[in-house]
Coordinates of C-alpha atoms in Angstrom, one line a residue:
X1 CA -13.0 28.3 -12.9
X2 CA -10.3 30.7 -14.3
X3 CA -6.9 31.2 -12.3
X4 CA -6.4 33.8 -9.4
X5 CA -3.9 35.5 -12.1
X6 CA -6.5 35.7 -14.4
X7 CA -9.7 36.8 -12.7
X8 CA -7.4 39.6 -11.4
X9 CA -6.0 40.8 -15.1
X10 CA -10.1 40.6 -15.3
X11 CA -9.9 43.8 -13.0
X12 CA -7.0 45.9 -14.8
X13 CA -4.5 44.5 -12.2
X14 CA -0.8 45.5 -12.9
X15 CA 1.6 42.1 -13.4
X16 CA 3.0 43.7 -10.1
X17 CA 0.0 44.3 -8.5
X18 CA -0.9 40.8 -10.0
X19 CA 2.2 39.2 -7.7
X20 CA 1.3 41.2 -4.5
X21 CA -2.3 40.0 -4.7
X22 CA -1.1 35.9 -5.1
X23 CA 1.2 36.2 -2.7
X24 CA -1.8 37.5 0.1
X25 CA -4.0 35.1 -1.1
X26 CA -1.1 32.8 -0.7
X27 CA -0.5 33.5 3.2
X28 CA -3.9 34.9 4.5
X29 CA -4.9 31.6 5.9
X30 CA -2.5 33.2 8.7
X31 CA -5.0 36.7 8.8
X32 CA -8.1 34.4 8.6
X33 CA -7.3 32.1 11.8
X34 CA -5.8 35.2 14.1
X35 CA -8.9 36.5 13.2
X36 CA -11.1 34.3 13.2
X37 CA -13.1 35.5 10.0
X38 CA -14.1 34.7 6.4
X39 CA -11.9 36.5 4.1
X40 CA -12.5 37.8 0.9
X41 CA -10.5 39.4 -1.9
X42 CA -12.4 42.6 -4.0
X43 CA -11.0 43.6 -6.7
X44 CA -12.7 47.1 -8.5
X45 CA -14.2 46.5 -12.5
X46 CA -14.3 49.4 -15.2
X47 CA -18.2 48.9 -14.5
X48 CA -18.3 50.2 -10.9
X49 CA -19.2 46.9 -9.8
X50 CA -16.3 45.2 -7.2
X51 CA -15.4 41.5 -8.2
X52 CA -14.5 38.6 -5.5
X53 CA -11.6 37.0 -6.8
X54 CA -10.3 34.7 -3.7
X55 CA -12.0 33.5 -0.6
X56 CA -10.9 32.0 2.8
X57 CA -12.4 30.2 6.2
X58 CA -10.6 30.2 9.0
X59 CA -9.9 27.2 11.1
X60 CA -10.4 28.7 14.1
X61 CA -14.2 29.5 14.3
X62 CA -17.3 28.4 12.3
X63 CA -17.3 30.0 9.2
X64 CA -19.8 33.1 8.3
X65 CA -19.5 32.7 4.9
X66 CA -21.1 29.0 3.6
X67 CA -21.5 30.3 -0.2
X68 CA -18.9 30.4 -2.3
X69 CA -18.2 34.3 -3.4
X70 CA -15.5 33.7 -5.9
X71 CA -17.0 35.3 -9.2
X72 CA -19.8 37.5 -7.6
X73 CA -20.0 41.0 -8.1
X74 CA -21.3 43.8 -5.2
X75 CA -23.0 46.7 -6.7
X76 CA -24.9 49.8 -5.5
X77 CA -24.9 50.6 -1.9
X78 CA -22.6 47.6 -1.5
X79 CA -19.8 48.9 -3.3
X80 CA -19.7 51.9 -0.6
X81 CA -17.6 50.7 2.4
X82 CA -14.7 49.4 -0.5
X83 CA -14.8 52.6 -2.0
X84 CA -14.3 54.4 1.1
X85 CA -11.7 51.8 2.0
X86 CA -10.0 53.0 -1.0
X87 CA -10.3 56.3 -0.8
X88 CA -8.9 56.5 2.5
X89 CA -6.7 53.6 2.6
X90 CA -7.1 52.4 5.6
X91 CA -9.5 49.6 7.6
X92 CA -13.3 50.3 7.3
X93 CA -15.5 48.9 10.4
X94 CA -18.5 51.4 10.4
X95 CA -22.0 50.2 10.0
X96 CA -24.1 47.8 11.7
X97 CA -24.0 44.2 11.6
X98 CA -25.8 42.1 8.7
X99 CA -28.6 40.4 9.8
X100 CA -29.9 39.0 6.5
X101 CA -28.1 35.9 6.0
X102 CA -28.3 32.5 8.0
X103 CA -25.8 34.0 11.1
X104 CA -25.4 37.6 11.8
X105 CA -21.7 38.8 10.9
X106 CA -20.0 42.0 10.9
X107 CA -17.6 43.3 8.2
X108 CA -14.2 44.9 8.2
X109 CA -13.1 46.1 5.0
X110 CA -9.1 46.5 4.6
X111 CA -7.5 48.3 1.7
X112 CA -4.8 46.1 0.2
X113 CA -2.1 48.8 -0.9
X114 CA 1.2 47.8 -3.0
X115 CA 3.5 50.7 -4.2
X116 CA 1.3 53.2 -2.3
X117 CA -1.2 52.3 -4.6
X118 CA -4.6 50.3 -3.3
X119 CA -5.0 47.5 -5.5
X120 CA -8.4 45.8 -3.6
X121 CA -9.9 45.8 -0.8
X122 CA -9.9 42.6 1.8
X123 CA -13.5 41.5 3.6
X124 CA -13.0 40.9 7.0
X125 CA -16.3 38.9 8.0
X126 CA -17.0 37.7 11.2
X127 CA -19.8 35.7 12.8
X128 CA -20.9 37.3 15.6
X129 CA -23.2 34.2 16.5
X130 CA -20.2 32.4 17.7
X131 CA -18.7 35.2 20.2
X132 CA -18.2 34.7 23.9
X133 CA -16.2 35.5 26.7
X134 CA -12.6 36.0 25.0
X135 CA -9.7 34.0 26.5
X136 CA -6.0 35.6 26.6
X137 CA -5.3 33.4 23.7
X138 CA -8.4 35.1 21.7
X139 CA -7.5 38.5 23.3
X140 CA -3.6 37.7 21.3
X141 CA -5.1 36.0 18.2
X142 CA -7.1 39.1 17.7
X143 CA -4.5 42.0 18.4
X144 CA -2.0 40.3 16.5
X145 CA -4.7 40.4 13.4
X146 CA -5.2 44.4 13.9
X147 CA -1.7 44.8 13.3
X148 CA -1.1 42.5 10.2
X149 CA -4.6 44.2 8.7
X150 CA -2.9 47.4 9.2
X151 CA 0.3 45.9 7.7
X152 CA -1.8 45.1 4.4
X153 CA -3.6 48.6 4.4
X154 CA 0.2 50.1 4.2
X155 CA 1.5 47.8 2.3
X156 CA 4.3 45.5 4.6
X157 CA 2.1 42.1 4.1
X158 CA 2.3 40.1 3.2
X159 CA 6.1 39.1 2.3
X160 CA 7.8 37.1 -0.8
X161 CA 5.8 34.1 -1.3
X162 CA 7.0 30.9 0.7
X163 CA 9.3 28.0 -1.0
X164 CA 6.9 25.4 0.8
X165 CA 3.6 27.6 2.0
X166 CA 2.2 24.2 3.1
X167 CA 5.1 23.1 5.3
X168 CA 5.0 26.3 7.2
X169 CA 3.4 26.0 11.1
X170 CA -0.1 27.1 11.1
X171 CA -1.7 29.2 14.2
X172 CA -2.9 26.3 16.3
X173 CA 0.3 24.8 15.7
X174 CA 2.3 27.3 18.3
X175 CA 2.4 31.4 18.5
X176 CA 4.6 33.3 20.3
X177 CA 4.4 37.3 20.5
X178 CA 7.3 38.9 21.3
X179 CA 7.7 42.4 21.6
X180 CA 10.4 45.1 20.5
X181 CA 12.9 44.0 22.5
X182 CA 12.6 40.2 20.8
X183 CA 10.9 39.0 24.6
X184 CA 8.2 36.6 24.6
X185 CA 5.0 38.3 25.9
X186 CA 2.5 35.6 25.2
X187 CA 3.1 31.8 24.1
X188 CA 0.0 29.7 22.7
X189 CA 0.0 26.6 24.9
X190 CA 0.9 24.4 22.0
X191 CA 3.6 26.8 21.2
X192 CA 5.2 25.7 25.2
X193 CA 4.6 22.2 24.1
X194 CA 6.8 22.5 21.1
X195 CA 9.3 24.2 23.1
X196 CA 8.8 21.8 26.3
X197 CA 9.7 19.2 23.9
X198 CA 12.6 20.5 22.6
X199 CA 13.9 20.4 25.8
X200 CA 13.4 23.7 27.8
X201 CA 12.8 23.5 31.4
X202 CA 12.1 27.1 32.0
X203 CA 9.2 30.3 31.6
X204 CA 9.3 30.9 27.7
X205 CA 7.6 34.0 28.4
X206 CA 9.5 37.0 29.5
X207 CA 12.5 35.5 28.1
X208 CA 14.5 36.5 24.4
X209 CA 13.2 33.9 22.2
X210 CA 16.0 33.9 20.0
X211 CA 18.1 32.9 23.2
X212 CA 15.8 30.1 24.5
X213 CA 15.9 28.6 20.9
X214 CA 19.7 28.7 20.2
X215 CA 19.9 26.8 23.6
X216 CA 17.5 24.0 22.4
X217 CA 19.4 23.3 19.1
X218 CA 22.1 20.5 19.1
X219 CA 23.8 22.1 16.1
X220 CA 25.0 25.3 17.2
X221 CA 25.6 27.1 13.5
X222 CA 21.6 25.8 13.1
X223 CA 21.2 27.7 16.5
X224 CA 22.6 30.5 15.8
X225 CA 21.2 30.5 12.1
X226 CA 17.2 30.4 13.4
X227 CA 18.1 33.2 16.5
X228 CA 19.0 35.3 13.7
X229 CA 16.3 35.0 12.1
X230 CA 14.0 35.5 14.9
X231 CA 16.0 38.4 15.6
X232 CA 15.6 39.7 12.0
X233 CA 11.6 39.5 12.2
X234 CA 12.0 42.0 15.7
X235 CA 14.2 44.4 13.5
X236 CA 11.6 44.3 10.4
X237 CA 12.7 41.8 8.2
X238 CA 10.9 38.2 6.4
X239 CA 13.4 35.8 7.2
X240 CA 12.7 32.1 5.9
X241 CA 11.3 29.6 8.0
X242 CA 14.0 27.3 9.9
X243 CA 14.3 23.9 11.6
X244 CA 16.0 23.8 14.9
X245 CA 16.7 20.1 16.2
X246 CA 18.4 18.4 19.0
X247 CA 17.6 14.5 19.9
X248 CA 14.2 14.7 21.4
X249 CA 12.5 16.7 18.7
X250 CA 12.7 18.8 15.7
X251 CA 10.9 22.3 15.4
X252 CA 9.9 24.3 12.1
X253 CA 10.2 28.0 13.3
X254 CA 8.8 31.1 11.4
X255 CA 9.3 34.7 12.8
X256 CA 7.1 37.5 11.0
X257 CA 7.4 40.9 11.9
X258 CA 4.8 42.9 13.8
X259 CA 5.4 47.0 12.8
X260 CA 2.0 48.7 12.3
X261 CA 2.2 52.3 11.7
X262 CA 2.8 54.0 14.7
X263 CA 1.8 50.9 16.8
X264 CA 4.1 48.4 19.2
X265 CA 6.7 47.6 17.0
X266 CA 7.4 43.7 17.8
X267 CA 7.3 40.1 16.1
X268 CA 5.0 36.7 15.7
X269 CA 6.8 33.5 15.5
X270 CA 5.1 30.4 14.3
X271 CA 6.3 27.5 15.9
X272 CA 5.5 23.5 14.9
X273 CA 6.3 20.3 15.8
X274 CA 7.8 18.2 12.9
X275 CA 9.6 15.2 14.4
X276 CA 7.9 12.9 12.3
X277 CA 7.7 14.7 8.9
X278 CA 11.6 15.2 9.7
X279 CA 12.3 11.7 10.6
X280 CA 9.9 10.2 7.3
X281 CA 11.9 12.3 4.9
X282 CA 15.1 10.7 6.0
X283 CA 14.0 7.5 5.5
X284 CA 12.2 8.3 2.1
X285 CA 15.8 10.0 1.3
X286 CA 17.6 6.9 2.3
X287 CA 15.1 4.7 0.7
X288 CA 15.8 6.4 -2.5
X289 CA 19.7 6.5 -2.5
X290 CA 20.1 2.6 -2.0
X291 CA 17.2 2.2 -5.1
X292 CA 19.3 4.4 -6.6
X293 CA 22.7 2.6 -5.7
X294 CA 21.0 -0.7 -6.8
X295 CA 20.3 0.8 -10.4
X296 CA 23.7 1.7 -10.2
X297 CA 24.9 -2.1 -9.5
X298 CA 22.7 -3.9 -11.5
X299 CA 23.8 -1.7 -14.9
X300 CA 26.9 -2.5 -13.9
X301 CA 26.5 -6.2 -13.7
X302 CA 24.3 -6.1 -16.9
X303 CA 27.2 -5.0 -18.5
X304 CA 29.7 -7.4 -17.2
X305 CA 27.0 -10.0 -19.1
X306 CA 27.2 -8.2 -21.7
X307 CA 31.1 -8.1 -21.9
X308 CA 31.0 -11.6 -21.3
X309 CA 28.8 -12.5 -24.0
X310 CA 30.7 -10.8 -26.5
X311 CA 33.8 -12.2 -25.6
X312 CA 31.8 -15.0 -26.0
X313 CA 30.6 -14.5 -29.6
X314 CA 34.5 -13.3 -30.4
X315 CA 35.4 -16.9 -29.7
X316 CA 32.6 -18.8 -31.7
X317 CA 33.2 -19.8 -35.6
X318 CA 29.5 -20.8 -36.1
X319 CA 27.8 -17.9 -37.5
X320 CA 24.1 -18.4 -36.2
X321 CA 25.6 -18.8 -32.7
X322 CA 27.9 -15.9 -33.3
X323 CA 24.8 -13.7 -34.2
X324 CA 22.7 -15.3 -31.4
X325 CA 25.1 -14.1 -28.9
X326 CA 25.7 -10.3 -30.3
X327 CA 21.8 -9.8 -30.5
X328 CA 22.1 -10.9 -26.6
X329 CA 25.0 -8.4 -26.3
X330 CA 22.8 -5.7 -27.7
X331 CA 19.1 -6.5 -25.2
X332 CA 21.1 -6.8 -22.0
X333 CA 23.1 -3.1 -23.2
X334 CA 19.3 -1.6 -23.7
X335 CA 18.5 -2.8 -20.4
X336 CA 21.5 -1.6 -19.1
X337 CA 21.0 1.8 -20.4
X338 CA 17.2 2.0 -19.0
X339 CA 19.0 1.2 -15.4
X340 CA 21.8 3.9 -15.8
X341 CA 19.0 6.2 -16.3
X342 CA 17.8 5.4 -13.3
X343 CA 20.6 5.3 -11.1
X344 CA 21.0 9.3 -12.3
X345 CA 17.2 9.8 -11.2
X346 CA 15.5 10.6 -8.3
X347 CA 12.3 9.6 -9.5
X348 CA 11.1 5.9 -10.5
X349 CA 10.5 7.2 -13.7
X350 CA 12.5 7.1 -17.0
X351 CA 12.9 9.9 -19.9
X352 CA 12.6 7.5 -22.4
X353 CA 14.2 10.4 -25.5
X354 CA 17.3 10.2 -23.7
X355 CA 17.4 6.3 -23.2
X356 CA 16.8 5.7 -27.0
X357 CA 19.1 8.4 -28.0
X358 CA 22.0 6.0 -26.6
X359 CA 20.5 2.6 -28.1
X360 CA 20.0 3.8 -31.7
X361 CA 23.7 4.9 -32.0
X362 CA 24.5 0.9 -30.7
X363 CA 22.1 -0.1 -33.3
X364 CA 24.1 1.1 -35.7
X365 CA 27.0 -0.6 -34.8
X366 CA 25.1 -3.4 -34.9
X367 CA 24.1 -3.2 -38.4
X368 CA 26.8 -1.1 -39.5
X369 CA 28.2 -4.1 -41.6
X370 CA 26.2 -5.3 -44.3
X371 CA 22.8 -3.4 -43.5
X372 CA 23.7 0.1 -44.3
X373 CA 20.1 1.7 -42.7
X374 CA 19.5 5.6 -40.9
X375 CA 17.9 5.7 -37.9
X376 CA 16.1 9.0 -37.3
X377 CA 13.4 9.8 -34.2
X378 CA 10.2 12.4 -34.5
X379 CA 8.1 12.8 -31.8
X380 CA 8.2 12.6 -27.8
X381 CA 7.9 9.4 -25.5
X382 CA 8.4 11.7 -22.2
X383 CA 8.6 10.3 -19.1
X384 CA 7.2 6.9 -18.1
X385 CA 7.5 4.7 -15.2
X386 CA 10.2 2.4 -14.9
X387 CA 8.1 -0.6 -15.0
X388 CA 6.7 0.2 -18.3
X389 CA 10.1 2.1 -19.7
X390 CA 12.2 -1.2 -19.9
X391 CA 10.0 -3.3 -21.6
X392 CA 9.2 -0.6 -24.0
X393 CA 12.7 0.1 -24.9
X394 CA 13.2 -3.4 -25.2
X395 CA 10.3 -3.9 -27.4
X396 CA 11.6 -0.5 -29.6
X397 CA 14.9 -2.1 -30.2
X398 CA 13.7 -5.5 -31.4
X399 CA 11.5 -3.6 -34.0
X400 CA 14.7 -1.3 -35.2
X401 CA 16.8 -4.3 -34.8
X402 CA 14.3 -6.3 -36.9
X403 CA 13.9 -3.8 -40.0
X404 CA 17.6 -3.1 -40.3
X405 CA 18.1 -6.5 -40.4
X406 CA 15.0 -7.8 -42.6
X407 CA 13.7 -4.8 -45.0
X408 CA 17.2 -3.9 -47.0
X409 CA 18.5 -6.7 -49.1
X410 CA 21.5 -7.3 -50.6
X411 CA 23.2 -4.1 -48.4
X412 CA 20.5 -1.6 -50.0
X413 CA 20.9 2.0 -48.1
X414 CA 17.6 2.8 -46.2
X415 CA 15.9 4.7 -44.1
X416 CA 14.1 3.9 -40.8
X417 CA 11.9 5.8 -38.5
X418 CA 10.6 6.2 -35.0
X419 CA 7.9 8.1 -34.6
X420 CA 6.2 8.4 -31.1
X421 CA 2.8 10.3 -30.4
X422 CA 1.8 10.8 -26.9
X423 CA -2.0 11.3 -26.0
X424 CA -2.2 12.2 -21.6
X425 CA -1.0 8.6 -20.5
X426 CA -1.5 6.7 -23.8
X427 CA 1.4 6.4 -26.1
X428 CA 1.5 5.3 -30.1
X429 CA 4.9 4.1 -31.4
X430 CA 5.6 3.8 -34.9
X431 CA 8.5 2.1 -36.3
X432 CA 8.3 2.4 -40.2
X433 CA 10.9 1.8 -43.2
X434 CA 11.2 2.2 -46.6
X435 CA 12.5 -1.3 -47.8
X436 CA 11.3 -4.4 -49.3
X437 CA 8.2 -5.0 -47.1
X438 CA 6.2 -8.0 -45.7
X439 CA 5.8 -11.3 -47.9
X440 CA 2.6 -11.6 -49.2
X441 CA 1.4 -14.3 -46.5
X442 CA 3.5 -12.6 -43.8
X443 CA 1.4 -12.9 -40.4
X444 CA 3.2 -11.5 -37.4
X445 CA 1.0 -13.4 -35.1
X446 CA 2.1 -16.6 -36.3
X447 CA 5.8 -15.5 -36.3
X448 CA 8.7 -18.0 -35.1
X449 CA 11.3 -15.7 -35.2
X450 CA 12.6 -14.8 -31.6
X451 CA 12.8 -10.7 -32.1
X452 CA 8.5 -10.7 -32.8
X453 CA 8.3 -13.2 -30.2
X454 CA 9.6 -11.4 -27.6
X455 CA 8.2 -8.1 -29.0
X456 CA 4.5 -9.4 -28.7
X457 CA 5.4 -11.3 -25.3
X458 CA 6.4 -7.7 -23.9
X459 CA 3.7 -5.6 -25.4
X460 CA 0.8 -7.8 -24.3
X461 CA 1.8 -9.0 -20.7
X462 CA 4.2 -6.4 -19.8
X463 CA 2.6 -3.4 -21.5
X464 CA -0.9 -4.5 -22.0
X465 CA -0.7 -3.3 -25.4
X466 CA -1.7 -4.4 -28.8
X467 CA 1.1 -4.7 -32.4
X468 CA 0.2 -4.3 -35.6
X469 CA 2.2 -4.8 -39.0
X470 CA 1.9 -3.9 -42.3
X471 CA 2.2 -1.4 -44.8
X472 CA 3.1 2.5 -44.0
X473 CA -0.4 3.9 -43.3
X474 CA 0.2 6.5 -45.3
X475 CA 1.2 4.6 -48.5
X476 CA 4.6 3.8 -50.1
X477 CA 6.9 1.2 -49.3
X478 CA 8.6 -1.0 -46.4
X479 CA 6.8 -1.5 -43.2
X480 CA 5.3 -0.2 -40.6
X481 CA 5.1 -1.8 -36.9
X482 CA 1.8 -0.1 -34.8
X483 CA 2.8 -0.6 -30.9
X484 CA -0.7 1.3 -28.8
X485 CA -0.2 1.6 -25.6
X486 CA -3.2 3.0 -23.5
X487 CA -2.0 3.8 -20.1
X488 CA 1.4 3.3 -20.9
X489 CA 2.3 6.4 -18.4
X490 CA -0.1 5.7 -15.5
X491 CA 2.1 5.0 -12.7
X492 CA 2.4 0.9 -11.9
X493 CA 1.7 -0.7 -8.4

């Protein structure tokens, strides 16, 4: 199924018009449920034929429409109620209900107008097998939905598109109407829950909402901050939804104005109860900073080790024990380095680029006397999870450490390379050079020397990988060293 963007360009749709239409589709679940109606979104072909680009049920009555619409085209007598919805601009209800499908429903069809141009139309479709006796609530619901369908036939709805559209309080959640003076007129009885919880003892109704809620907030600039904005929704603006919080409870609040042309000018403020969401992402947000301040501490001890160990090596006169000691000095810095990462991240995941764009330039101090080699990197590792990042740059390092050290004789200048290639979650490291290559018998299987052994220890138990060594696929001397690792970037429980 194509995009919303591009079944719209489908139908000529201006990159404005384009924006205007997502950002609807983005916030009609709000038209759908006050209305308690199937929505659709029509958008007019060079054919004649009107398109359905978008489609919503609301959670507030069955639905009327079962089928999916999106991608179906209305033609012939069909077509007439959107064209005189476009024509006119302005909200179609003439005609009888339908009768031919499984419930009875009847449509309303609402121009959608951007720049005093209308772009579609919007189905209105309600099943009129699930009617009865309206409450107050259903009396509200539905007059608030005549004024926001008037508000998309001239063009005021919807407003910018939400930071965090799934965050923001639904209609059962809480709704308060307030009219033009910013008085509450009608609460939802989950919307005098909220508030009950927050504190307030008194009617919510026929008192200033922006009043009662600055009174409920422990924080008075957070008071005064979400007052305002339920004082800018009476006046005509989209503020952004706001928390208000005191010690019992916190409350998401959303104010959207109410101005239909020539209508009761006024405003509708979503209200919802998000103690627990609040109170979960201070604990994830802790959580996180002491992971993160433990990265911190445990790079920092790495390195003390390190420093140790090369004071260490400083003071030996054996050179195998000397050379045993600075290849420890170098895996506990790549560790380090993997951790530092970390410590900077707010994910459990590692950019593995960055972390080998510090270790090669230690490599080369490593190596810098004696084994003259160039170290270059093609290709992309991305971003891998931090269980699979530290064994992999441990693993990476061995191999570079192993051909600087192995494949140029005698102080011979060289050249190595890293080459990554990254498939979804699988990942394929090459580490190739043009040196001396393998010994004829040469089986890396059988190796004794500690760099392969703790190369194929990591890529098999760690990684769940396979190595391969041998010549340069491609032909020409030195070595090549295969690491394939399927699943490398799957996330690790």
């Amino acid at each position: 199924m194509s995009s919303l963007s591009e079944r719209l360009t489908r139908g000529s749709a201006s990159p404005s018009q384009v924006d205007h239409a997502r950002r609807l589709v983005a916030d009609w679940q709000l038209l759908a449920d006050l209305s308690f109606a199937d929505l659709t979104l029509w958008v007019p072909l060079r054919s004649g034929a009107w398109w359905c680009v978008a489609q919503v049920r609301p959670l507030t009555a069955p639905t009327s429409q079962p089928d999916d619409l999106i991608g179906s085209e209305v033609t012939g007598a069909g077509v007439e109620p959107f064209l005189l919805a476009q024509r006119e601009g302005r909200p179609i209800t003439e005609g009888d209900p339908d009768w031919s499908g499984a419930a009875p429903l009847r449509r309303e069809v609402i121009p959608v107008r951007h720049d005093g141009v209308v772009v579609a139309v919007l189905a209105k479709d309600t099943n009129l097998a699930a009617t009865r006796s309206p409450s107050t609530l259903e009396l509200t619901y539905l007059d608030i939905a005549a004024d926001l369908s008037l508000m998309v036939a001239s063009g005021t709805f919807p407003p910018r598109m939400l930071d965090d559209a799934e965050m923001s309080p639904r209609v059962g959640d809480g709704l308060v109407r307030l009219d033009s003076s910013g008085r509450a007129v009608y609460a939802s009885p989950n919307a005098l829950s909220a508030y009950r919880r927050m504190g307030v003892t008194g009617d919510v109704v026929g008192s200033p909402l922006a009043e009662v809620t600055r009174g409920v907030s422990a924080d008075r600039v957070a008071g005064e901050a979400v007052a305002a904005s339920i004082d800018a929704a009476v006046a005509g603006r989209f503020p952004e939804p706001m928390d208000v919080e005191n010690d019992a409870a916190t409350m998401l609040v959303r104010a959207l104005p109410l101005q239909t042309p020539g209508g009761e000018e006024g405003a509708l403020v979503l209200v919802r109860d998000v103690t627990d969401v609040r109170r979960r992402d201070r604990a994830l947000m802790t959580k996180d900073a002491t992971i993160r301040e433990i990265h911190h501490r445990v790079k920092n001890n790495l390195q003390t080790v390190a420093a140790l160990l090369r004071l260490q090596a400083r003071r030996m006169t054996e050179p195998a024990a000397r050379a045993a000691l600075e290849e420890s000095v170098r895996r506990v810095a790549s560790i380090a380095v993997v951790h530092e990462t970390l410590a900077g991240s707010r994910e459990d995941v590692v950019e593995v680029d960055d972390v080998l764009d510090q270790v090669l330039p230690m490599l080369g101090d490593v190596t810098a006397v004696g084994r003259p080699a160039r170290f270059t990197r093609e290709g992309a590792f991305g971003e891998l999870p931090a269980a699979a990042a530290t064994p992999l740059v441990m693993a990476v390092t061995e191999l570079l450490h192993n051909a600087a050290e192995h494949a140029f004789p005698d102080g011979e200048p060289g050249t190595i390379v890293l080459h990554a290639v990254r498939d979804g979650d699988d990942l394929v490291v090459r580490v190739r050079d043009d040196g001396r290559g393998l010994p004829a018998d040469f089986d890396p299987a059988a190796s004794t020397g500690l760099g392969l052994q703790i190369v194929r220890t990591l890529v098999t138990s760690e990684l769940h990988g396979t190595l391969e060594m041998g010549p340069p696929a491609g032909g020409g001397p030195g070595t090549e060293a295969v690491l394939s690792l399927p699943g490398a970037a799957r996330p690790r429980r």
